[in-house]
PDB file of N, CA, C and O in Angstrom:
ATOM      1  N   GLU A 497      10.457   1.137 -12.295  1.00 69.00           N
ATOM      2  CA  GLU A 497       9.328   2.135 -12.223  1.00 69.00           C
ATOM      3  C   GLU A 497       8.013   1.404 -12.199  1.00 69.00           C
ATOM      4  O   GLU A 497       7.085   1.790 -11.460  1.00 69.00           O
ATOM      5  N   GLY A 498       7.881   0.361 -12.978  1.00 80.00           N
ATOM      6  CA  GLY A 498       6.613  -0.391 -13.085  1.00 80.00           C
ATOM      7  C   GLY A 498       6.197  -1.009 -11.744  1.00 80.00           C
ATOM      8  O   GLY A 498       5.067  -0.975 -11.307  1.00 80.00           O
ATOM      9  N   LEU A 499       7.186  -1.591 -11.047  1.00 81.00           N
ATOM     10  CA  LEU A 499       6.886  -2.196  -9.751  1.00 81.00           C
ATOM     11  C   LEU A 499       6.512  -1.150  -8.758  1.00 81.00           C
ATOM     12  O   LEU A 499       5.579  -1.346  -7.941  1.00 81.00           O
ATOM     13  N   LYS A 500       7.200  -0.014  -8.794  1.00 80.00           N
ATOM     14  CA  LYS A 500       6.833   1.114  -7.885  1.00 80.00           C
ATOM     15  C   LYS A 500       5.395   1.543  -8.114  1.00 80.00           C
ATOM     16  O   LYS A 500       4.594   1.710  -7.174  1.00 80.00           O
ATOM     17  N   ASP A 501       5.032   1.686  -9.366  1.00 82.00           N
ATOM     18  CA  ASP A 501       3.650   2.056  -9.736  1.00 82.00           C
ATOM     19  C   ASP A 501       2.605   1.038  -9.225  1.00 82.00           C
ATOM     20  O   ASP A 501       1.541   1.395  -8.695  1.00 82.00           O
ATOM     21  N   ASN A 502       2.995  -0.266  -9.407  1.00 83.00           N
ATOM     22  CA  ASN A 502       2.037  -1.303  -8.959  1.00 83.00           C
ATOM     23  C   ASN A 502       1.880  -1.280  -7.411  1.00 83.00           C
ATOM     24  O   ASN A 502       0.790  -1.457  -6.924  1.00 83.00           O
ATOM     25  N   LEU A 503       2.979  -1.043  -6.699  1.00 83.00           N
ATOM     26  CA  LEU A 503       2.884  -0.938  -5.219  1.00 83.00           C
ATOM     27  C   LEU A 503       2.068   0.255  -4.812  1.00 83.00           C
ATOM     28  O   LEU A 503       1.235   0.155  -3.874  1.00 83.00           O
ATOM     29  N   GLU A 504       2.204   1.382  -5.513  1.00 80.00           N
ATOM     30  CA  GLU A 504       1.410   2.528  -5.198  1.00 80.00           C
ATOM     31  C   GLU A 504      -0.069   2.277  -5.495  1.00 80.00           C
ATOM     32  O   GLU A 504      -0.969   2.708  -4.711  1.00 80.00           O
ATOM     33  N   GLY A 505      -0.346   1.534  -6.499  1.00 81.00           N
ATOM     34  CA  GLY A 505      -1.745   1.125  -6.823  1.00 81.00           C
ATOM     35  C   GLY A 505      -2.308   0.228  -5.776  1.00 81.00           C
ATOM     36  O   GLY A 505      -3.482   0.354  -5.384  1.00 81.00           O
ATOM     37  N   LEU A 506      -1.482  -0.701  -5.274  1.00 80.00           N
ATOM     38  CA  LEU A 506      -1.900  -1.570  -4.175  1.00 80.00           C
ATOM     39  C   LEU A 506      -2.222  -0.765  -2.912  1.00 80.00           C
ATOM     40  O   LEU A 506      -3.226  -1.028  -2.237  1.00 80.00           O
ATOM     41  N   SER A 507      -1.420   0.213  -2.596  1.00 76.00           N
ATOM     42  CA  SER A 507      -1.622   1.031  -1.457  1.00 76.00           C
ATOM     43  C   SER A 507      -2.980   1.769  -1.600  1.00 76.00           C
ATOM     44  O   SER A 507      -3.727   1.812  -0.652  1.00 76.00           O
ATOM     45  N   GLY A 508      -3.254   2.303  -2.778  1.00 76.00           N
ATOM     46  CA  GLY A 508      -4.550   2.983  -3.051  1.00 76.00           C
ATOM     47  C   GLY A 508      -5.669   1.985  -2.911  1.00 76.00           C
ATOM     48  O   GLY A 508      -6.765   2.343  -2.384  1.00 76.00           O
ATOM     49  N   TYR A 509      -5.520   0.745  -3.379  1.00 75.00           N
ATOM     50  CA  TYR A 509      -6.568  -0.249  -3.251  1.00 75.00           C
ATOM     51  C   TYR A 509      -6.869  -0.541  -1.810  1.00 75.00           C
ATOM     52  O   TYR A 509      -8.028  -0.676  -1.422  1.00 75.00           O
ATOM     53  N   LEU A 510      -5.825  -0.663  -0.992  1.00 72.00           N
ATOM     54  CA  LEU A 510      -6.050  -0.934   0.421  1.00 72.00           C
ATOM     55  C   LEU A 510      -6.799   0.181   1.106  1.00 72.00           C
ATOM     56  O   LEU A 510      -7.662  -0.007   1.963  1.00 72.00           O
ATOM     57  N   ASP A 511      -6.517   1.404   0.704  1.00 69.00           N
ATOM     58  CA  ASP A 511      -7.247   2.548   1.264  1.00 69.00           C
ATOM     59  C   ASP A 511      -8.698   2.560   0.832  1.00 69.00           C
ATOM     60  O   ASP A 511      -9.624   2.885   1.612  1.00 69.00           O
ATOM     61  N   ALA A 512      -8.907   2.298  -0.474  1.00 66.00           N
ATOM     62  CA  ALA A 512     -10.244   2.370  -1.063  1.00 66.00           C
ATOM     63  C   ALA A 512     -11.183   1.308  -0.551  1.00 66.00           C
ATOM     64  O   ALA A 512     -12.431   1.429  -0.589  1.00 66.00           O
ATOM     65  N   ASN A 513     -10.634   0.203  -0.062  1.00 66.00           N
ATOM     66  CA  ASN A 513     -11.434  -0.964   0.375  1.00 66.00           C
ATOM     67  C   ASN A 513     -11.431  -1.056   1.885  1.00 66.00           C
ATOM     68  O   ASN A 513     -11.113  -2.103   2.419  1.00 66.00           O
ATOM     69  N   GLY A 514     -11.724   0.006   2.542  1.00 64.00           N
ATOM     70  CA  GLY A 514     -11.686   0.025   4.004  1.00 64.00           C
ATOM     71  C   GLY A 514     -12.923  -0.547   4.641  1.00 64.00           C
ATOM     72  O   GLY A 514     -13.282  -1.669   4.369  1.00 64.00           O
ATOM     73  N   LYS A 515     -13.588   0.222   5.395  1.00 70.00           N
ATOM     74  CA  LYS A 515     -14.756  -0.280   6.154  1.00 70.00           C
ATOM     75  C   LYS A 515     -15.953  -0.524   5.324  1.00 70.00           C
ATOM     76  O   LYS A 515     -16.368   0.360   4.533  1.00 70.00           O
ATOM     77  N   VAL A 516     -16.494  -1.711   5.425  1.00 73.00           N
ATOM     78  CA  VAL A 516     -17.673  -2.123   4.640  1.00 73.00           C
ATOM     79  C   VAL A 516     -18.784  -2.671   5.516  1.00 73.00           C
ATOM     80  O   VAL A 516     -19.912  -2.722   5.072  1.00 73.00           O
ATOM     81  N   VAL A 517     -18.456  -3.109   6.703  1.00 73.00           N
ATOM     82  CA  VAL A 517     -19.474  -3.751   7.587  1.00 73.00           C
ATOM     83  C   VAL A 517     -20.633  -2.811   7.921  1.00 73.00           C
ATOM     84  O   VAL A 517     -21.766  -3.236   7.924  1.00 73.00           O
ATOM     85  N   GLY A 518     -20.327  -1.540   8.222  1.00 72.00           N
ATOM     86  CA  GLY A 518     -21.339  -0.596   8.634  1.00 72.00           C
ATOM     87  C   GLY A 518     -22.477  -0.473   7.668  1.00 72.00           C
ATOM     88  O   GLY A 518     -23.625  -0.285   8.043  1.00 72.00           O
ATOM     89  N   SER A 519     -22.187  -0.611   6.379  1.00 73.00           N
ATOM     90  CA  SER A 519     -23.241  -0.465   5.396  1.00 73.00           C
ATOM     91  C   SER A 519     -24.108  -1.696   5.297  1.00 73.00           C
ATOM     92  O   SER A 519     -25.128  -1.728   4.537  1.00 73.00           O
ATOM     93  N   HIS A 520     -23.758  -2.772   5.978  1.00 73.00           N
ATOM     94  CA  HIS A 520     -24.550  -4.022   5.958  1.00 73.00           C
ATOM     95  C   HIS A 520     -25.141  -4.339   7.315  1.00 73.00           C
ATOM     96  O   HIS A 520     -25.505  -5.529   7.554  1.00 73.00           O
ATOM     97  N   ARG A 521     -25.332  -3.374   8.160  1.00 75.00           N
ATOM     98  CA  ARG A 521     -25.853  -3.604   9.493  1.00 75.00           C
ATOM     99  C   ARG A 521     -27.196  -4.376   9.474  1.00 75.00           C
ATOM    100  O   ARG A 521     -27.376  -5.338  10.223  1.00 75.00           O
ATOM    101  N   ASP A 522     -28.088  -3.995   8.624  1.00 74.00           N
ATOM    102  CA  ASP A 522     -29.403  -4.649   8.590  1.00 74.00           C
ATOM    103  C   ASP A 522     -29.340  -6.033   7.915  1.00 74.00           C
ATOM    104  O   ASP A 522     -30.312  -6.764   8.054  1.00 74.00           O
ATOM    105  N   ASP A 523     -28.268  -6.328   7.213  1.00 79.00           N
ATOM    106  CA  ASP A 523     -28.193  -7.562   6.462  1.00 79.00           C
ATOM    107  C   ASP A 523     -27.701  -8.744   7.313  1.00 79.00           C
ATOM    108  O   ASP A 523     -27.851  -9.902   6.885  1.00 79.00           O
ATOM    109  N   VAL A 524     -27.063  -8.481   8.448  1.00 77.00           N
ATOM    110  CA  VAL A 524     -26.461  -9.584   9.208  1.00 77.00           C
ATOM    111  C   VAL A 524     -27.366 -10.108  10.335  1.00 77.00           C
ATOM    112  O   VAL A 524     -27.019 -11.087  10.961  1.00 77.00           O
ATOM    113  N   GLY A 525     -28.472  -9.487  10.560  1.00 77.00           N
ATOM    114  CA  GLY A 525     -29.379  -9.989  11.570  1.00 77.00           C
ATOM    115  C   GLY A 525     -29.041  -9.517  12.983  1.00 77.00           C
ATOM    116  O   GLY A 525     -29.079  -8.328  13.323  1.00 77.00           O
ATOM    117  N   ASP A 526     -28.668 -10.501  13.786  1.00 79.00           N
ATOM    118  CA  ASP A 526     -28.402 -10.293  15.184  1.00 79.00           C
ATOM    119  C   ASP A 526     -27.334  -9.253  15.443  1.00 79.00           C
ATOM    120  O   ASP A 526     -26.334  -9.176  14.773  1.00 79.00           O
ATOM    121  N   GLY A 527     -27.592  -8.417  16.504  1.00 83.00           N
ATOM    122  CA  GLY A 527     -26.632  -7.376  16.903  1.00 83.00           C
ATOM    123  C   GLY A 527     -25.289  -7.949  17.294  1.00 83.00           C
ATOM    124  O   GLY A 527     -24.241  -7.291  17.150  1.00 83.00           O
ATOM    125  N   ASP A 528     -25.308  -9.144  17.898  1.00 88.00           N
ATOM    126  CA  ASP A 528     -24.041  -9.770  18.312  1.00 88.00           C
ATOM    127  C   ASP A 528     -23.172 -10.099  17.113  1.00 88.00           C
ATOM    128  O   ASP A 528     -21.935  -9.981  17.171  1.00 88.00           O
ATOM    129  N   VAL A 529     -23.805 -10.586  16.066  1.00 86.00           N
ATOM    130  CA  VAL A 529     -23.090 -10.900  14.861  1.00 86.00           C
ATOM    131  C   VAL A 529     -22.481  -9.619  14.267  1.00 86.00           C
ATOM    132  O   VAL A 529     -21.310  -9.615  13.870  1.00 86.00           O
ATOM    133  N   PHE A 530     -23.255  -8.556  14.226  1.00 84.00           N
ATOM    134  CA  PHE A 530     -22.773  -7.312  13.739  1.00 84.00           C
ATOM    135  C   PHE A 530     -21.629  -6.800  14.562  1.00 84.00           C
ATOM    136  O   PHE A 530     -20.624  -6.313  14.023  1.00 84.00           O
ATOM    137  N   ALA A 531     -21.715  -6.853  15.853  1.00 88.00           N
ATOM    138  CA  ALA A 531     -20.662  -6.426  16.766  1.00 88.00           C
ATOM    139  C   ALA A 531     -19.383  -7.260  16.521  1.00 88.00           C
ATOM    140  O   ALA A 531     -18.287  -6.663  16.517  1.00 88.00           O
ATOM    141  N   ALA A 532     -19.509  -8.531  16.303  1.00 88.00           N
ATOM    142  CA  ALA A 532     -18.331  -9.390  16.017  1.00 88.00           C
ATOM    143  C   ALA A 532     -17.706  -8.974  14.730  1.00 88.00           C
ATOM    144  O   ALA A 532     -16.481  -8.889  14.606  1.00 88.00           O
ATOM    145  N   LEU A 533     -18.538  -8.713  13.706  1.00 86.00           N
ATOM    146  CA  LEU A 533     -18.005  -8.263  12.403  1.00 86.00           C
ATOM    147  C   LEU A 533     -17.305  -6.929  12.512  1.00 86.00           C
ATOM    148  O   LEU A 533     -16.235  -6.726  11.905  1.00 86.00           O
ATOM    149  N   GLU A 534     -17.866  -6.027  13.299  1.00 85.00           N
ATOM    150  CA  GLU A 534     -17.200  -4.734  13.494  1.00 85.00           C
ATOM    151  C   GLU A 534     -15.844  -4.894  14.178  1.00 85.00           C
ATOM    152  O   GLU A 534     -14.874  -4.195  13.842  1.00 85.00           O
ATOM    153  N   GLY A 535     -15.813  -5.773  15.169  1.00 88.00           N
ATOM    154  CA  GLY A 535     -14.532  -6.011  15.860  1.00 88.00           C
ATOM    155  C   GLY A 535     -13.499  -6.589  14.952  1.00 88.00           C
ATOM    156  O   GLY A 535     -12.307  -6.166  14.933  1.00 88.00           O
ATOM    157  N   PHE A 536     -13.904  -7.564  14.093  1.00 86.00           N
ATOM    158  CA  PHE A 536     -12.974  -8.101  13.115  1.00 86.00           C
ATOM    159  C   PHE A 536     -12.498  -7.049  12.170  1.00 86.00           C
ATOM    160  O   PHE A 536     -11.327  -6.961  11.899  1.00 86.00           O
ATOM    161  N   GLU A 537     -13.427  -6.253  11.662  1.00 84.00           N
ATOM    162  CA  GLU A 537     -13.051  -5.227  10.712  1.00 84.00           C
ATOM    163  C   GLU A 537     -12.071  -4.216  11.322  1.00 84.00           C
ATOM    164  O   GLU A 537     -11.177  -3.784  10.655  1.00 84.00           O
ATOM    165  N   SER A 538     -12.306  -3.853  12.567  1.00 84.00           N
ATOM    166  CA  SER A 538     -11.445  -2.920  13.220  1.00 84.00           C
ATOM    167  C   SER A 538     -10.029  -3.446  13.359  1.00 84.00           C
ATOM    168  O   SER A 538      -9.068  -2.769  13.042  1.00 84.00           O
ATOM    169  N   HIS A 539      -9.917  -4.724  13.714  1.00 85.00           N
ATOM    170  CA  HIS A 539      -8.556  -5.337  13.792  1.00 85.00           C
ATOM    171  C   HIS A 539      -7.910  -5.474  12.445  1.00 85.00           C
ATOM    172  O   HIS A 539      -6.736  -5.271  12.254  1.00 85.00           O
ATOM    173  N   TRP A 540      -8.749  -5.857  11.490  1.00 83.00           N
ATOM    174  CA  TRP A 540      -8.243  -5.985  10.117  1.00 83.00           C
ATOM    175  C   TRP A 540      -7.784  -4.669   9.565  1.00 83.00           C
ATOM    176  O   TRP A 540      -6.787  -4.558   8.864  1.00 83.00           O
ATOM    177  N   GLN A 541      -8.502  -3.570   9.914  1.00 82.00           N
ATOM    178  CA  GLN A 541      -8.103  -2.236   9.469  1.00 82.00           C
ATOM    179  C   GLN A 541      -6.733  -1.850   9.996  1.00 82.00           C
ATOM    180  O   GLN A 541      -5.896  -1.284   9.289  1.00 82.00           O
ATOM    181  N   LYS A 542      -6.488  -2.196  11.267  1.00 85.00           N
ATOM    182  CA  LYS A 542      -5.141  -1.905  11.838  1.00 85.00           C
ATOM    183  C   LYS A 542      -4.081  -2.659  11.043  1.00 85.00           C
ATOM    184  O   LYS A 542      -3.004  -2.127  10.731  1.00 85.00           O
ATOM    185  N   GLY A 543      -4.321  -3.896  10.733  1.00 85.00           N
ATOM    186  CA  GLY A 543      -3.364  -4.722   9.962  1.00 85.00           C
ATOM    187  C   GLY A 543      -3.210  -4.163   8.552  1.00 85.00           C
ATOM    188  O   GLY A 543      -2.110  -4.088   8.023  1.00 85.00           O
ATOM    189  N   ARG A 544      -4.274  -3.753   7.952  1.00 84.00           N
ATOM    190  CA  ARG A 544      -4.269  -3.212   6.596  1.00 84.00           C
ATOM    191  C   ARG A 544      -3.456  -1.892   6.587  1.00 84.00           C
ATOM    192  O   ARG A 544      -2.718  -1.631   5.675  1.00 84.00           O
ATOM    193  N   ASP A 545      -3.664  -1.066   7.663  1.00 86.00           N
ATOM    194  CA  ASP A 545      -2.908   0.130   7.758  1.00 86.00           C
ATOM    195  C   ASP A 545      -1.385  -0.127   7.836  1.00 86.00           C
ATOM    196  O   ASP A 545      -0.579   0.576   7.181  1.00 86.00           O
ATOM    197  N   GLU A 546      -1.013  -1.179   8.551  1.00 89.00           N
ATOM    198  CA  GLU A 546       0.401  -1.537   8.668  1.00 89.00           C
ATOM    199  C   GLU A 546       0.906  -2.014   7.328  1.00 89.00           C
ATOM    200  O   GLU A 546       2.036  -1.648   6.913  1.00 89.00           O
ATOM    201  N   ILE A 547       0.137  -2.822   6.642  1.00 87.00           N
ATOM    202  CA  ILE A 547       0.552  -3.290   5.306  1.00 87.00           C
ATOM    203  C   ILE A 547       0.668  -2.109   4.360  1.00 87.00           C
ATOM    204  O   ILE A 547       1.673  -2.054   3.598  1.00 87.00           O
ATOM    205  N   ARG A 548      -0.328  -1.217   4.356  1.00 86.00           N
ATOM    206  CA  ARG A 548      -0.254  -0.093   3.463  1.00 86.00           C
ATOM    207  C   ARG A 548       0.953   0.750   3.716  1.00 86.00           C
ATOM    208  O   ARG A 548       1.662   1.165   2.770  1.00 86.00           O
ATOM    209  N   GLU A 549       1.308   1.001   4.957  1.00 89.00           N
ATOM    210  CA  GLU A 549       2.491   1.774   5.285  1.00 89.00           C
ATOM    211  C   GLU A 549       3.753   1.092   4.774  1.00 89.00           C
ATOM    212  O   GLU A 549       4.644   1.760   4.180  1.00 89.00           O
ATOM    213  N   LYS A 550       3.849  -0.203   4.947  1.00 90.00           N
ATOM    214  CA  LYS A 550       5.021  -0.946   4.451  1.00 90.00           C
ATOM    215  C   LYS A 550       5.105  -0.887   2.918  1.00 90.00           C
ATOM    216  O   LYS A 550       6.189  -0.784   2.352  1.00 90.00           O
ATOM    217  N   VAL A 551       3.925  -1.046   2.295  1.00 88.00           N
ATOM    218  CA  VAL A 551       3.952  -0.971   0.814  1.00 88.00           C
ATOM    219  C   VAL A 551       4.362   0.420   0.320  1.00 88.00           C
ATOM    220  O   VAL A 551       5.158   0.517  -0.612  1.00 88.00           O
ATOM    221  N   GLU A 552       3.883   1.451   0.994  1.00 88.00           N
ATOM    222  CA  GLU A 552       4.289   2.790   0.618  1.00 88.00           C
ATOM    223  C   GLU A 552       5.781   3.018   0.824  1.00 88.00           C
ATOM    224  O   GLU A 552       6.407   3.609  -0.038  1.00 88.00           O
ATOM    225  N   ASN A 553       6.331   2.532   1.952  1.00 91.00           N
ATOM    226  CA  ASN A 553       7.742   2.648   2.161  1.00 91.00           C
ATOM    227  C   ASN A 553       8.569   1.899   1.106  1.00 91.00           C
ATOM    228  O   ASN A 553       9.572   2.411   0.639  1.00 91.00           O
ATOM    229  N   LEU A 554       8.091   0.710   0.761  1.00 90.00           N
ATOM    230  CA  LEU A 554       8.769  -0.062  -0.253  1.00 90.00           C
ATOM    231  C   LEU A 554       8.740   0.662  -1.610  1.00 90.00           C
ATOM    232  O   LEU A 554       9.761   0.690  -2.324  1.00 90.00           O
ATOM    233  N   ALA A 555       7.551   1.199  -1.940  1.00 88.00           N
ATOM    234  CA  ALA A 555       7.477   1.968  -3.213  1.00 88.00           C
ATOM    235  C   ALA A 555       8.418   3.133  -3.244  1.00 88.00           C
ATOM    236  O   ALA A 555       9.076   3.421  -4.220  1.00 88.00           O
ATOM    237  N   ASN A 556       8.523   3.843  -2.102  1.00 89.00           N
ATOM    238  CA  ASN A 556       9.434   4.983  -2.015  1.00 89.00           C
ATOM    239  C   ASN A 556      10.873   4.553  -2.170  1.00 89.00           C
ATOM    240  O   ASN A 556      11.708   5.155  -2.854  1.00 89.00           O
ATOM    241  N   MET A 557      11.262   3.427  -1.509  1.00 91.00           N
ATOM    242  CA  MET A 557      12.594   2.911  -1.634  1.00 91.00           C
ATOM    243  C   MET A 557      12.928   2.517  -3.092  1.00 91.00           C
ATOM    244  O   MET A 557      14.031   2.724  -3.572  1.00 91.00           O
ATOM    245  N   LEU A 558      11.942   1.875  -3.730  1.00 90.00           N
ATOM    246  CA  LEU A 558      12.144   1.507  -5.125  1.00 90.00           C
ATOM    247  C   LEU A 558      12.350   2.727  -6.020  1.00 90.00           C
ATOM    248  O   LEU A 558      13.162   2.729  -6.902  1.00 90.00           O
ATOM    249  N   GLY A 559      11.567   3.763  -5.730  1.00 89.00           N
ATOM    250  CA  GLY A 559      11.694   4.998  -6.526  1.00 89.00           C
ATOM    251  C   GLY A 559      13.091   5.638  -6.344  1.00 89.00           C
ATOM    252  O   GLY A 559      13.699   6.085  -7.289  1.00 89.00           O
ATOM    253  N   GLU A 560      13.555   5.607  -5.081  1.00 92.00           N
ATOM    254  CA  GLU A 560      14.899   6.112  -4.792  1.00 92.00           C
ATOM    255  C   GLU A 560      15.986   5.293  -5.464  1.00 92.00           C
ATOM    256  O   GLU A 560      16.971   5.802  -5.978  1.00 92.00           O
ATOM    257  N   ALA A 561      15.773   3.940  -5.456  1.00 92.00           N
ATOM    258  CA  ALA A 561      16.729   3.088  -6.126  1.00 92.00           C
ATOM    259  C   ALA A 561      16.777   3.333  -7.624  1.00 92.00           C
ATOM    260  O   ALA A 561      17.859   3.360  -8.250  1.00 92.00           O
ATOM    261  N   VAL A 562      15.640   3.535  -8.232  1.00 90.00           N
ATOM    262  CA  VAL A 562      15.576   3.832  -9.679  1.00 90.00           C
ATOM    263  C   VAL A 562      16.292   5.115  -9.960  1.00 90.00           C
ATOM    264  O   VAL A 562      17.106   5.221 -10.921  1.00 90.00           O
ATOM    265  N   SER A 563      16.019   6.147  -9.121  1.00 92.00           N
ATOM    266  CA  SER A 563      16.692   7.441  -9.332  1.00 92.00           C
ATOM    267  C   SER A 563      18.224   7.308  -9.213  1.00 92.00           C
ATOM    268  O   SER A 563      18.990   7.861 -10.004  1.00 92.00           O
ATOM    269  N   ALA A 564      18.680   6.570  -8.249  1.00 95.00           N
ATOM    270  CA  ALA A 564      20.088   6.377  -7.997  1.00 95.00           C
ATOM    271  C   ALA A 564      20.717   5.603  -9.137  1.00 95.00           C
ATOM    272  O   ALA A 564      21.794   5.954  -9.617  1.00 95.00           O
ATOM    273  N   PHE A 565      20.043   4.578  -9.641  1.00 94.00           N
ATOM    274  CA  PHE A 565      20.521   3.807 -10.790  1.00 94.00           C
ATOM    275  C   PHE A 565      20.623   4.708 -11.993  1.00 94.00           C
ATOM    276  O   PHE A 565      21.636   4.719 -12.698  1.00 94.00           O
ATOM    277  N   GLU A 566      19.581   5.468 -12.283  1.00 93.00           N
ATOM    278  CA  GLU A 566      19.629   6.387 -13.448  1.00 93.00           C
ATOM    279  C   GLU A 566      20.721   7.386 -13.349  1.00 93.00           C
ATOM    280  O   GLU A 566      21.360   7.722 -14.362  1.00 93.00           O
ATOM    281  N   GLN A 567      20.916   7.939 -12.140  1.00 94.00           N
ATOM    282  CA  GLN A 567      22.005   8.936 -11.964  1.00 94.00           C
ATOM    283  C   GLN A 567      23.349   8.271 -12.196  1.00 94.00           C
ATOM    284  O   GLN A 567      24.230   8.813 -12.838  1.00 94.00           O
ATOM    285  N   THR A 568      23.520   7.090 -11.630  1.00 95.00           N
ATOM    286  CA  THR A 568      24.818   6.376 -11.828  1.00 95.00           C
ATOM    287  C   THR A 568      25.022   6.030 -13.323  1.00 95.00           C
ATOM    288  O   THR A 568      26.127   6.194 -13.847  1.00 95.00           O
ATOM    289  N   ASP A 569      23.999   5.581 -13.971  1.00 94.00           N
ATOM    290  CA  ASP A 569      24.054   5.321 -15.405  1.00 94.00           C
ATOM    291  C   ASP A 569      24.458   6.528 -16.192  1.00 94.00           C
ATOM    292  O   ASP A 569      25.290   6.486 -17.104  1.00 94.00           O
ATOM    293  N   SER A 570      23.874   7.643 -15.883  1.00 92.00           N
ATOM    294  CA  SER A 570      24.187   8.917 -16.525  1.00 92.00           C
ATOM    295  C   SER A 570      25.601   9.354 -16.252  1.00 92.00           C
ATOM    296  O   SER A 570      26.301   9.791 -17.181  1.00 92.00           O
ATOM    297  N   ASP A 571      26.054   9.216 -15.023  1.00 92.00           N
ATOM    298  CA  ASP A 571      27.394   9.579 -14.634  1.00 92.00           C
ATOM    299  C   ASP A 571      28.437   8.720 -15.401  1.00 92.00           C
ATOM    300  O   ASP A 571      29.434   9.206 -15.919  1.00 92.00           O
ATOM    301  N   VAL A 572      28.186   7.401 -15.474  1.00 93.00           N
ATOM    302  CA  VAL A 572      29.051   6.492 -16.212  1.00 93.00           C
ATOM    303  C   VAL A 572      29.109   6.851 -17.668  1.00 93.00           C
ATOM    304  O   VAL A 572      30.160   6.858 -18.282  1.00 93.00           O
ATOM    305  N   SER A 573      27.905   7.086 -18.200  1.00 90.00           N
ATOM    306  CA  SER A 573      27.846   7.430 -19.642  1.00 90.00           C
ATOM    307  C   SER A 573      28.604   8.708 -19.937  1.00 90.00           C
ATOM    308  O   SER A 573      29.323   8.838 -20.935  1.00 90.00           O
ATOM    309  N   SER A 574      28.470   9.703 -19.066  1.00 89.00           N
ATOM    310  CA  SER A 574      29.184  10.970 -19.224  1.00 89.00           C
ATOM    311  C   SER A 574      30.700  10.774 -19.137  1.00 89.00           C
ATOM    312  O   SER A 574      31.449  11.367 -19.898  1.00 89.00           O
ATOM    313  N   ALA A 575      31.086   9.911 -18.220  1.00 89.00           N
ATOM    314  CA  ALA A 575      32.542   9.665 -18.010  1.00 89.00           C
ATOM    315  C   ALA A 575      33.102   8.921 -19.216  1.00 89.00           C
ATOM    316  O   ALA A 575      34.216   9.241 -19.690  1.00 89.00           O
ATOM    317  N   ILE A 576      32.361   8.048 -19.811  1.00 89.00           N
ATOM    318  CA  ILE A 576      32.814   7.325 -20.987  1.00 89.00           C
ATOM    319  C   ILE A 576      32.899   8.302 -22.224  1.00 89.00           C
ATOM    320  O   ILE A 576      33.811   8.270 -22.975  1.00 89.00           O
ATOM    321  N   ASP A 577      31.916   9.185 -22.314  1.00 78.00           N
ATOM    322  CA  ASP A 577      31.906  10.127 -23.433  1.00 78.00           C
ATOM    323  C   ASP A 577      33.056  11.117 -23.402  1.00 78.00           C
ATOM    324  O   ASP A 577      33.485  11.645 -24.442  1.00 78.00           O
ATOM    325  N   THR A 578      33.557  11.426 -22.215  1.00 74.00           N
ATOM    326  CA  THR A 578      34.643  12.418 -22.062  1.00 74.00           C
ATOM    327  C   THR A 578      36.010  11.787 -22.309  1.00 74.00           C
ATOM    328  O   THR A 578      36.992  12.487 -22.434  1.00 74.00           O
ATOM    329  N   GLU A 579      36.098  10.475 -22.371  1.00 64.00           N
ATOM    330  CA  GLU A 579      37.419   9.839 -22.590  1.00 64.00           C
ATOM    331  C   GLU A 579      37.736   9.729 -24.035  1.00 64.00           C
ATOM    332  O   GLU A 579      37.157   9.699 -24.948  1.00 64.00           O
TER     333      GLU A 579
END
């Protein structure tokens, strides 16, 4: 469960730290520099979206594994108690 929660937190962090270049337009000087930064940020956003999606999928799989383990543990415990 802890790992699943950590992965969900990472996914939220990736979402929360999205585009930042636009707020610094006046700080970078030349328009070409700003355009290059925007291009980099756009490509990085696509990569971050892919990473976020994979992290979310992994968190879901871990949650399902935990549920399956708990169910199996409960079933085995019940079977032992009835013997």
